[in-house]
mmCIF file of C-alpha atoms in Angstrom:
data_model
loop_
_atom_site.group_PDB
_atom_site.id
_atom_site.type_symbol
_atom_site.label_atom_id
_atom_site.label_comp_id
_atom_site.label_asym_id
_atom_site.label_seq_id
_atom_site.Cartn_x
_atom_site.Cartn_y
_atom_site.Cartn_z
ATOM 1 C CA MET F 1 0.000 0.000 0.000
ATOM 2 C CA LEU F 2 1.020 3.604 -0.516
ATOM 3 C CA THR F 3 0.762 5.982 2.416
ATOM 4 C CA ALA F 4 -0.845 9.404 2.079
ATOM 5 C CA ALA F 5 2.630 10.977 2.123
ATOM 6 C CA GLU F 6 3.840 8.643 -0.630
ATOM 7 C CA LYS F 7 0.809 9.436 -2.756
ATOM 8 C CA LYS F 8 1.663 13.109 -2.474
ATOM 9 C CA GLN F 9 5.336 12.431 -3.264
ATOM 10 C CA TYR F 10 4.462 10.451 -6.390
ATOM 11 C CA SER F 11 1.337 12.341 -7.470
ATOM 12 C CA ARG F 12 2.632 12.992 -10.987
ATOM 13 C CA HIS F 13 3.169 9.281 -11.495
ATOM 14 C CA LEU F 14 -0.199 8.361 -10.076
ATOM 15 C CA ILE F 15 -2.080 10.411 -12.652
ATOM 16 C CA LEU F 16 -0.253 8.736 -15.540
ATOM 17 C CA ASP F 17 -2.456 6.026 -17.027
ATOM 18 C CA GLN F 18 0.556 3.823 -17.798
ATOM 19 C CA ILE F 19 1.850 3.936 -14.207
ATOM 20 C CA GLY F 20 -0.887 4.868 -11.736
ATOM 21 C CA GLU F 21 -1.044 3.403 -8.249
ATOM 22 C CA GLU F 22 -0.336 -0.158 -9.412
ATOM 23 C CA GLY F 23 2.801 0.921 -11.232
ATOM 24 C CA GLN F 24 3.956 2.938 -8.244
ATOM 25 C CA LYS F 25 3.478 -0.098 -6.009
ATOM 26 C CA LYS F 26 5.680 -2.077 -8.398
ATOM 27 C CA LEU F 27 8.360 0.607 -8.095
ATOM 28 C CA LYS F 28 8.089 0.542 -4.309
ATOM 29 C CA LYS F 29 8.492 -3.238 -4.265
ATOM 30 C CA ALA F 30 11.427 -3.259 -6.701
ATOM 31 C CA LYS F 31 15.042 -3.838 -5.691
ATOM 32 C CA VAL F 32 17.712 -2.364 -7.983
ATOM 33 C CA LEU F 33 21.498 -2.623 -7.671
ATOM 34 C CA VAL F 34 23.484 0.238 -9.237
ATOM 35 C CA ILE F 35 27.113 -0.544 -10.042
ATOM 36 C CA GLY F 36 29.133 2.636 -9.685
ATOM 37 C CA ALA F 37 28.192 5.996 -8.192
ATOM 38 C CA GLY F 38 30.122 8.041 -10.755
ATOM 39 C CA GLY F 39 29.146 9.830 -13.949
ATOM 40 C CA LEU F 40 26.441 7.370 -14.993
ATOM 41 C CA GLY F 41 25.543 6.232 -11.498
ATOM 42 C CA CYS F 42 24.687 9.721 -10.245
ATOM 43 C CA PRO F 43 21.758 10.407 -12.632
ATOM 44 C CA VAL F 44 20.625 6.774 -12.456
ATOM 45 C CA LEU F 45 20.505 6.955 -8.665
ATOM 46 C CA GLN F 46 18.811 10.345 -8.602
ATOM 47 C CA TYR F 47 15.985 9.393 -10.920
ATOM 48 C CA LEU F 48 15.403 5.925 -9.476
ATOM 49 C CA THR F 49 15.270 7.495 -6.023
ATOM 50 C CA ALA F 50 12.902 10.230 -7.158
ATOM 51 C CA ALA F 51 10.737 7.627 -8.921
ATOM 52 C CA GLY F 52 10.321 5.686 -5.686
ATOM 53 C CA VAL F 53 12.226 2.450 -6.306
ATOM 54 C CA GLY F 54 11.840 0.874 -2.880
ATOM 55 C CA THR F 55 15.293 -0.632 -2.368
ATOM 56 C CA ILE F 56 18.441 0.620 -4.049
ATOM 57 C CA GLY F 57 21.885 -0.915 -3.634
ATOM 58 C CA ILE F 58 24.981 1.165 -4.395
ATOM 59 C CA ILE F 59 28.330 -0.523 -4.930
ATOM 60 C CA ASP F 60 31.426 1.670 -5.346
ATOM 61 C CA ASN F 61 34.774 1.620 -3.554
ATOM 62 C CA ASP F 62 35.943 5.010 -4.853
ATOM 63 C CA VAL F 63 36.106 8.403 -3.148
ATOM 64 C CA VAL F 64 35.104 11.787 -4.527
ATOM 65 C CA ASP F 65 37.845 13.609 -6.433
ATOM 66 C CA GLN F 66 37.678 17.237 -7.539
ATOM 67 C CA SER F 67 37.852 16.149 -11.192
ATOM 68 C CA ASN F 68 34.572 14.248 -10.667
ATOM 69 C CA LEU F 69 32.560 17.392 -9.984
ATOM 70 C CA GLN F 70 32.409 18.364 -13.669
ATOM 71 C CA ARG F 71 29.864 15.571 -14.247
ATOM 72 C CA GLN F 72 29.099 13.655 -11.027
ATOM 73 C CA ILE F 73 26.285 15.882 -9.832
ATOM 74 C CA LEU F 74 25.520 14.225 -6.492
ATOM 75 C CA TYR F 75 28.710 15.636 -4.961
ATOM 76 C CA THR F 76 30.102 19.000 -3.911
ATOM 77 C CA VAL F 77 33.535 20.384 -3.097
ATOM 78 C CA ALA F 78 32.832 19.572 0.557
ATOM 79 C CA ASP F 79 32.597 15.866 -0.361
ATOM 80 C CA ILE F 80 36.118 15.558 -1.821
ATOM 81 C CA GLY F 81 37.871 12.584 -0.255
ATOM 82 C CA LYS F 82 34.637 11.011 1.014
ATOM 83 C CA SER F 83 33.159 7.670 -0.034
ATOM 84 C CA LYS F 84 31.022 8.052 -3.153
ATOM 85 C CA ALA F 85 28.614 5.297 -2.156
ATOM 86 C CA VAL F 86 28.043 6.632 1.347
ATOM 87 C CA THR F 87 27.839 10.272 0.248
ATOM 88 C CA ALA F 88 25.387 9.423 -2.530
ATOM 89 C CA ALA F 89 23.128 7.427 -0.209
ATOM 90 C CA ASN F 90 23.096 10.194 2.403
ATOM 91 C CA ARG F 91 22.148 12.840 -0.130
ATOM 92 C CA LEU F 92 19.554 10.682 -1.877
ATOM 93 C CA GLN F 93 17.881 9.830 1.411
ATOM 94 C CA LYS F 94 17.084 13.528 1.742
ATOM 95 C CA LEU F 95 15.500 13.476 -1.703
ATOM 96 C CA ASN F 96 13.196 10.574 -0.862
ATOM 97 C CA PRO F 97 12.808 9.255 2.699
ATOM 98 C CA PHE F 98 10.621 6.392 1.440
ATOM 99 C CA VAL F 99 13.544 4.640 -0.287
ATOM 100 C CA SER F 100 15.843 2.179 1.487
ATOM 101 C CA PHE F 101 19.540 2.235 0.557
ATOM 102 C CA THR F 102 22.158 -0.466 0.995
ATOM 103 C CA VAL F 103 25.756 0.677 0.549
ATOM 104 C CA TYR F 104 28.657 -1.556 -0.483
ATOM 105 C CA GLU F 105 32.013 0.243 -0.178
ATOM 106 C CA GLU F 106 33.813 -2.342 -2.276
ATOM 107 C CA MET F 107 34.553 -3.340 -5.842
ATOM 108 C CA LEU F 108 32.363 -5.726 -7.749
ATOM 109 C CA THR F 109 34.405 -8.924 -7.960
ATOM 110 C CA VAL F 110 34.106 -12.565 -8.932
ATOM 111 C CA ALA F 111 33.835 -13.349 -5.213
ATOM 112 C CA ASN F 112 30.820 -11.122 -4.479
ATOM 113 C CA ALA F 113 28.960 -10.625 -7.782
ATOM 114 C CA ILE F 114 26.653 -13.651 -7.661
ATOM 115 C CA SER F 115 25.617 -13.220 -4.023
ATOM 116 C CA LEU F 116 24.953 -9.496 -4.564
ATOM 117 C CA PHE F 117 22.966 -9.922 -7.774
ATOM 118 C CA GLU F 118 20.754 -12.586 -6.208
ATOM 119 C CA GLN F 119 19.437 -9.973 -3.757
ATOM 120 C CA TYR F 120 18.107 -7.629 -6.469
ATOM 121 C CA ASP F 121 15.557 -7.673 -9.297
ATOM 122 C CA ILE F 122 17.469 -5.520 -11.774
ATOM 123 C CA ILE F 123 21.125 -4.572 -12.191
ATOM 124 C CA VAL F 124 22.165 -1.186 -13.618
ATOM 125 C CA ASP F 125 25.743 -1.008 -14.874
ATOM 126 C CA GLY F 126 27.285 2.426 -14.413
ATOM 127 C CA SER F 127 30.877 1.178 -14.504
ATOM 128 C CA ASP F 128 33.633 2.702 -16.624
ATOM 129 C CA ASN F 129 35.747 -0.312 -17.537
ATOM 130 C CA PHE F 130 35.380 -3.461 -19.612
ATOM 131 C CA ALA F 131 36.384 -5.896 -16.876
ATOM 132 C CA THR F 132 33.410 -4.846 -14.730
ATOM 133 C CA ARG F 133 31.057 -4.843 -17.736
ATOM 134 C CA TYR F 134 31.919 -8.426 -18.659
ATOM 135 C CA LEU F 135 31.712 -9.523 -15.028
ATOM 136 C CA SER F 136 28.341 -7.768 -14.613
ATOM 137 C CA ASN F 137 27.043 -9.412 -17.766
ATOM 138 C CA ASP F 138 28.137 -12.912 -16.802
ATOM 139 C CA ALA F 139 26.820 -12.614 -13.245
ATOM 140 C CA SER F 140 23.487 -11.270 -14.503
ATOM 141 C CA VAL F 141 23.184 -14.178 -16.955
ATOM 142 C CA LEU F 142 23.926 -16.735 -14.247
ATOM 143 C CA THR F 143 21.500 -15.143 -11.781
ATOM 144 C CA LYS F 144 18.894 -14.456 -14.506
ATOM 145 C CA LYS F 145 18.731 -10.717 -13.785
ATOM 146 C CA PRO F 146 18.082 -8.014 -16.401
ATOM 147 C CA LEU F 147 21.089 -5.732 -16.908
ATOM 148 C CA ILE F 148 20.652 -2.073 -17.889
ATOM 149 C CA TYR F 149 23.801 -1.077 -19.776
ATOM 150 C CA GLY F 150 25.217 2.381 -20.383
ATOM 151 C CA ALA F 151 28.579 3.575 -21.686
ATOM 152 C CA ILE F 152 30.082 6.940 -22.594
ATOM 153 C CA PHE F 153 32.968 8.038 -24.815
ATOM 154 C CA LYS F 154 33.879 11.709 -25.285
ATOM 155 C CA PHE F 155 30.647 13.047 -26.844
ATOM 156 C CA GLU F 156 28.827 9.778 -27.528
ATOM 157 C CA GLY F 157 26.903 7.320 -25.385
ATOM 158 C CA GLN F 158 25.252 3.913 -25.631
ATOM 159 C CA VAL F 159 22.305 2.295 -23.858
ATOM 160 C CA SER F 160 20.885 -1.220 -24.051
ATOM 161 C CA VAL F 161 19.079 -3.817 -21.939
ATOM 162 C CA PHE F 162 20.641 -7.271 -21.650
ATOM 163 C CA ASN F 163 19.323 -10.592 -20.334
ATOM 164 C CA TYR F 164 15.706 -9.422 -20.339
ATOM 165 C CA GLY F 165 13.725 -12.632 -20.635
ATOM 166 C CA ASP F 166 15.401 -14.520 -23.446
ATOM 167 C CA SER F 167 17.104 -11.478 -24.954
ATOM 168 C CA ALA F 168 20.750 -11.135 -25.940
ATOM 169 C CA SER F 169 23.581 -10.406 -23.537
ATOM 170 C CA TYR F 170 26.550 -8.017 -23.572
ATOM 171 C CA ARG F 171 28.717 -10.789 -25.038
ATOM 172 C CA CYS F 172 26.350 -11.085 -28.007
ATOM 173 C CA LEU F 173 27.063 -7.450 -28.819
ATOM 174 C CA TYR F 174 30.737 -7.448 -27.802
ATOM 175 C CA PRO F 175 32.093 -11.044 -27.912
ATOM 176 C CA THR F 176 35.636 -9.937 -27.061
ATOM 177 C CA PRO F 177 36.975 -6.840 -25.288
ATOM 178 C CA PRO F 178 38.884 -4.208 -27.274
ATOM 179 C CA LYS F 179 42.581 -3.716 -26.726
ATOM 180 C CA PRO F 180 43.355 -1.289 -23.870
ATOM 181 C CA GLU F 181 44.889 1.261 -26.217
ATOM 182 C CA GLU F 182 41.672 1.271 -28.242
ATOM 183 C CA SER F 183 39.450 2.013 -25.267
ATOM 184 C CA PRO F 184 40.911 4.683 -22.957
ATOM 185 C CA ASN F 185 38.671 5.850 -20.112
ATOM 186 C CA CYS F 186 37.469 9.396 -19.500
ATOM 187 C CA SER F 187 40.443 10.172 -17.238
ATOM 188 C CA GLU F 188 42.665 9.756 -20.297
ATOM 189 C CA ILE F 189 40.569 11.271 -23.097
ATOM 190 C CA GLY F 190 37.957 13.414 -21.352
ATOM 191 C CA VAL F 191 34.166 13.390 -21.500
ATOM 192 C CA LEU F 192 31.512 16.053 -22.053
ATOM 193 C CA GLY F 193 30.064 16.835 -18.628
ATOM 194 C CA VAL F 194 26.396 16.532 -19.609
ATOM 195 C CA LEU F 195 26.820 13.237 -21.503
ATOM 196 C CA PRO F 196 26.636 10.894 -18.487
ATOM 197 C CA GLY F 197 23.570 12.823 -17.353
ATOM 198 C CA ILE F 198 21.834 12.052 -20.646
ATOM 199 C CA ILE F 199 22.878 8.403 -20.808
ATOM 200 C CA GLY F 200 22.279 7.771 -17.093
ATOM 201 C CA SER F 201 18.790 9.246 -17.404
ATOM 202 C CA LEU F 202 18.083 6.903 -20.311
ATOM 203 C CA GLN F 203 19.264 3.970 -18.190
ATOM 204 C CA ALA F 204 16.928 5.042 -15.387
ATOM 205 C CA ASN F 205 14.119 5.318 -17.931
ATOM 206 C CA GLU F 206 14.681 1.751 -19.140
ATOM 207 C CA THR F 207 14.745 0.540 -15.537
ATOM 208 C CA ILE F 208 11.421 2.212 -14.711
ATOM 209 C CA LYS F 209 9.824 0.870 -17.920
ATOM 210 C CA LEU F 210 10.988 -2.627 -17.088
ATOM 211 C CA ILE F 211 9.695 -2.467 -13.497
ATOM 212 C CA CYS F 212 6.300 -1.067 -14.487
ATOM 213 C CA GLY F 213 5.948 -3.248 -17.575
ATOM 214 C CA ILE F 214 5.350 -0.326 -19.895
ATOM 215 C CA GLY F 215 6.683 0.792 -23.261
ATOM 216 C CA GLU F 216 9.175 -0.992 -25.453
ATOM 217 C CA VAL F 217 12.327 -2.093 -23.644
ATOM 218 C CA LEU F 218 15.706 -1.698 -25.418
ATOM 219 C CA ALA F 219 16.308 -5.451 -25.456
ATOM 220 C CA ASP F 220 18.220 -6.735 -28.516
ATOM 221 C CA LYS F 221 18.711 -3.089 -29.492
ATOM 222 C CA LEU F 222 21.544 -0.636 -28.950
ATOM 223 C CA LEU F 223 20.765 3.072 -28.749
ATOM 224 C CA ILE F 224 23.671 5.308 -29.774
ATOM 225 C CA TYR F 225 23.425 8.993 -28.870
ATOM 226 C CA ASP F 226 25.669 11.679 -30.393
ATOM 227 C CA THR F 227 25.634 14.964 -28.454
ATOM 228 C CA LEU F 228 27.602 16.965 -31.036
ATOM 229 C CA ARG F 229 25.147 16.293 -33.830
ATOM 230 C CA MET F 230 22.106 15.781 -31.575
ATOM 231 C CA GLN F 231 21.402 12.550 -33.402
ATOM 232 C CA GLN F 232 20.587 9.075 -32.245
ATOM 233 C CA MET F 233 20.209 5.714 -33.892
ATOM 234 C CA VAL F 234 19.012 2.308 -32.732
ATOM 235 C CA LEU F 235 20.836 -0.788 -33.996
ATOM 236 C CA LYS F 236 19.408 -4.291 -33.697
ATOM 237 C CA TYR F 237 21.511 -7.295 -32.720
ATOM 238 C CA GLN F 238 20.776 -10.951 -32.018
ATOM 239 C CA LYS F 239 21.385 -13.479 -29.306
ATOM 240 C CA THR F 240 24.219 -15.872 -30.151
ATOM 241 C CA MET F 241 24.903 -19.282 -28.675
ATOM 242 C CA ALA F 242 28.620 -18.484 -28.716
ATOM 243 C CA ALA F 243 27.966 -15.904 -26.007
ATOM 244 C CA GLU F 244 26.522 -18.478 -23.604
ATOM 245 C CA VAL F 245 27.828 -18.156 -20.028
ATOM 246 C CA THR F 246 28.081 -21.156 -17.702
ATOM 247 C CA VAL F 247 30.529 -19.931 -15.039
ATOM 248 C CA LEU F 248 32.309 -16.744 -14.042
ATOM 249 C CA GLN F 249 35.849 -16.358 -15.330
ATOM 250 C CA ASP F 250 38.693 -16.385 -12.846
ATOM 251 C CA ASP F 251 40.130 -13.002 -13.805
ATOM 252 C CA TYR F 252 38.186 -10.433 -15.831
ATOM 253 C CA VAL F 253 40.962 -7.853 -15.688
ATOM 254 C CA LEU F 254 43.344 -10.294 -17.338
ATOM 255 C CA PHE F 255 40.635 -11.275 -19.849
ATOM 256 C CA CYS F 256 40.294 -7.622 -20.863
ATOM 257 C CA GLY F 257 44.054 -7.226 -21.236
ATOM 258 C CA THR F 258 44.373 -4.549 -18.559
ATOM 259 C CA LYS F 259 46.137 -6.550 -15.859
ATOM 260 C CA VAL F 260 49.586 -5.236 -15.035
ATOM 261 C CA LEU F 261 52.035 -8.025 -15.826
ATOM 262 C CA ALA F 262 55.151 -6.082 -14.860
ATOM 263 C CA ASP F 263 56.618 -4.684 -11.679
ATOM 264 C CA GLU F 264 55.059 -1.439 -10.542
ATOM 265 C CA MET F 265 56.720 1.466 -8.785
ATOM 266 C CA GLU F 266 55.443 4.768 -7.482
ATOM 267 C CA LEU F 267 56.454 7.783 -9.562
ATOM 268 C CA GLU F 268 58.259 9.366 -6.614
ATOM 269 C CA ALA F 269 60.499 6.322 -6.145
ATOM 270 C CA ILE F 270 61.382 6.239 -9.835
ATOM 271 C CA GLN F 271 62.243 9.929 -9.901
ATOM 272 C CA GLU F 272 64.791 9.398 -7.118
ATOM 273 C CA GLU F 273 66.982 7.369 -9.482
ATOM 274 C CA LEU F 274 65.946 8.260 -13.022
ATOM 275 C CA SER F 275 69.474 7.800 -14.331
ATOM 276 C CA ALA F 276 69.262 4.070 -13.594
ATOM 277 C CA TYR F 277 66.547 3.465 -16.183
ATOM 278 C CA ASN F 278 65.651 3.967 -19.781
ATOM 279 C CA LEU F 279 62.355 5.887 -19.865
ATOM 280 C CA LEU F 280 59.638 5.390 -22.456
ATOM 281 C CA ASP F 281 56.599 7.661 -22.705
ATOM 282 C CA VAL F 282 53.756 5.978 -24.655
ATOM 283 C CA ARG F 283 51.244 8.843 -24.465
ATOM 284 C CA GLU F 284 50.163 11.069 -27.325
ATOM 285 C CA LEU F 285 52.288 14.082 -28.335
ATOM 286 C CA TRP F 286 49.878 16.654 -26.881
ATOM 287 C CA GLU F 287 50.035 14.903 -23.504
ATOM 288 C CA ARG F 288 53.813 14.898 -23.531
ATOM 289 C CA GLU F 289 53.934 18.575 -24.426
ATOM 290 C CA GLU F 290 51.894 19.370 -21.305
ATOM 291 C CA HIS F 291 54.128 17.403 -18.922
ATOM 292 C CA HIS F 292 56.660 14.560 -18.948
ATOM 293 C CA ILE F 293 59.506 13.083 -16.910
ATOM 294 C CA GLY F 294 61.881 12.671 -19.820
ATOM 295 C CA GLY F 295 62.987 9.690 -21.832
ATOM 296 C CA GLN F 296 62.031 8.452 -25.259
ATOM 297 C CA HIS F 297 58.593 9.173 -26.716
ATOM 298 C CA ILE F 298 56.779 6.571 -28.829
ATOM 299 C CA PRO F 299 52.956 6.625 -28.678
ATOM 300 C CA LEU F 300 51.417 3.231 -27.981
ATOM 301 C CA GLY F 301 49.547 3.250 -31.279
ATOM 302 C CA THR F 302 52.830 3.330 -33.223
ATOM 303 C CA LEU F 303 54.930 1.146 -30.917
ATOM 304 C CA MET F 304 54.529 -2.082 -32.910
ATOM 305 C CA HIS F 305 55.810 -0.359 -36.064
ATOM 306 C CA ARG F 306 58.650 1.433 -34.266
ATOM 307 C CA ILE F 307 59.755 -1.357 -31.958
ATOM 308 C CA GLU F 308 63.313 -1.295 -33.347
ATOM 309 C CA GLU F 309 63.681 2.355 -32.307
ATOM 310 C CA VAL F 310 63.280 1.559 -28.607
ATOM 311 C CA ASP F 311 66.349 2.405 -26.555
ATOM 312 C CA THR F 312 67.556 -0.795 -24.842
ATOM 313 C CA SER F 313 70.918 0.506 -23.659
ATOM 314 C CA LYS F 314 70.061 -0.166 -19.996
ATOM 315 C CA ALA F 315 68.910 -3.361 -18.304
ATOM 316 C CA THR F 316 65.731 -1.808 -16.903
ATOM 317 C CA MET F 317 63.107 0.263 -18.674
ATOM 318 C CA VAL F 318 60.390 2.393 -17.080
ATOM 319 C CA VAL F 319 57.294 2.792 -19.241
ATOM 320 C CA TYR F 320 54.730 5.445 -18.420
ATOM 321 C CA CYS F 321 51.430 6.976 -19.562
ATOM 322 C CA LYS F 322 48.622 8.898 -17.866
ATOM 323 C CA SER F 323 46.941 6.126 -15.867
ATOM 324 C CA GLY F 324 49.150 3.039 -16.210
ATOM 325 C CA MET F 325 46.866 1.212 -18.660
ATOM 326 C CA ARG F 326 48.544 2.059 -21.951
ATOM 327 C CA SER F 327 51.982 1.519 -20.433
ATOM 328 C CA ALA F 328 50.895 -1.941 -19.233
ATOM 329 C CA ARG F 329 49.874 -2.827 -22.779
ATOM 330 C CA ALA F 330 53.143 -1.402 -24.105
ATOM 331 C CA ILE F 331 55.105 -3.585 -21.706
ATOM 332 C CA GLU F 332 53.343 -6.680 -23.065
ATOM 333 C CA ILE F 333 54.513 -5.722 -26.556
ATOM 334 C CA LEU F 334 58.016 -4.855 -25.400
ATOM 335 C CA LYS F 335 58.470 -8.083 -23.459
ATOM 336 C CA GLU F 336 57.983 -10.108 -26.614
ATOM 337 C CA ALA F 337 60.544 -8.038 -28.501
ATOM 338 C CA TYR F 338 63.089 -7.667 -25.676
ATOM 339 C CA PRO F 339 62.802 -10.630 -23.259
ATOM 340 C CA SER F 340 66.129 -9.839 -21.570
ATOM 341 C CA ILE F 341 65.025 -6.357 -20.465
ATOM 342 C CA SER F 342 63.307 -5.757 -17.105
ATOM 343 C CA PHE F 343 60.268 -3.483 -17.295
ATOM 344 C CA ILE F 344 58.654 -1.260 -14.690
ATOM 345 C CA ASN F 345 55.235 0.325 -14.990
ATOM 346 C CA VAL F 346 54.632 3.637 -13.253
ATOM 347 C CA LYS F 347 51.869 2.813 -10.774
ATOM 348 C CA GLY F 348 48.826 4.931 -11.561
ATOM 349 C CA GLY F 349 50.708 6.729 -14.316
ATOM 350 C CA LEU F 350 51.486 10.435 -14.234
ATOM 351 C CA GLY F 351 47.914 11.209 -13.115
#
């Protein structure tokens, strides 16, 4: 039942023929897990909370950074350094006291994904990396939970609904992950601040439609939204038996090619003895022109073709980029060409 206060809170839903009191009761009964309280997670959480989804889980082990404030609209300068999941839940509770929040200050992992997903009706993926997307997909398939997918890249976003009934999964659309150098995250290439707001709102919309049983769900369809041209298109795709999931993989980071397979050192420690290493910067030229710590410069995209140019005059080479992802991929390439050289990845990159 809805209380008098809830009826007032949701009055604009109640007068919609497609939702009404029955639809609002479905929202109140629903349990939704949101993966990530960042760019996509913030609008998803805001609109699901405002809509009256009864139980919302938030899983995120990150803290608020000042660079987040350009797009992660649940936070303020006063929240810098605080847990995103906790801060989001506290603020959202003020928006709607009728919603119950469960906070998980941890990463989604192979160890916890199945047990977490089993507690919820719908999973919304607001993550920003391929390892979590593949893990979320596989866990949702195994637990038979619909997965609301969203992704952003510079000025463009994508939305789809996976595992809805007998619909296709993420692996049907993307059977294999792209190479790390082909898929940098927003900390490396930037993102338009309003884009996650648009895509996250569309994810929330799909979630509400699914809960209330209204409209046409984006199952077996991928919506692509271009903010620069203000255009969108919907592509159809099909379920494939090759994408069938029977168990979780042991290591999704390794599967996506982003696992660091070399020694890591903090930048400060490396700078104390720079003369002991050959340095290789695998960022783009414009990044190097802004700041660098010296050494040779060969962008990752050209490394395979310029492998013979690499300076191997010293026994140890330090490879660096902005976040540590491109340098990890570069080290994989370099190890094959120069097995006798020891490689060090700058932990976290230059930041």
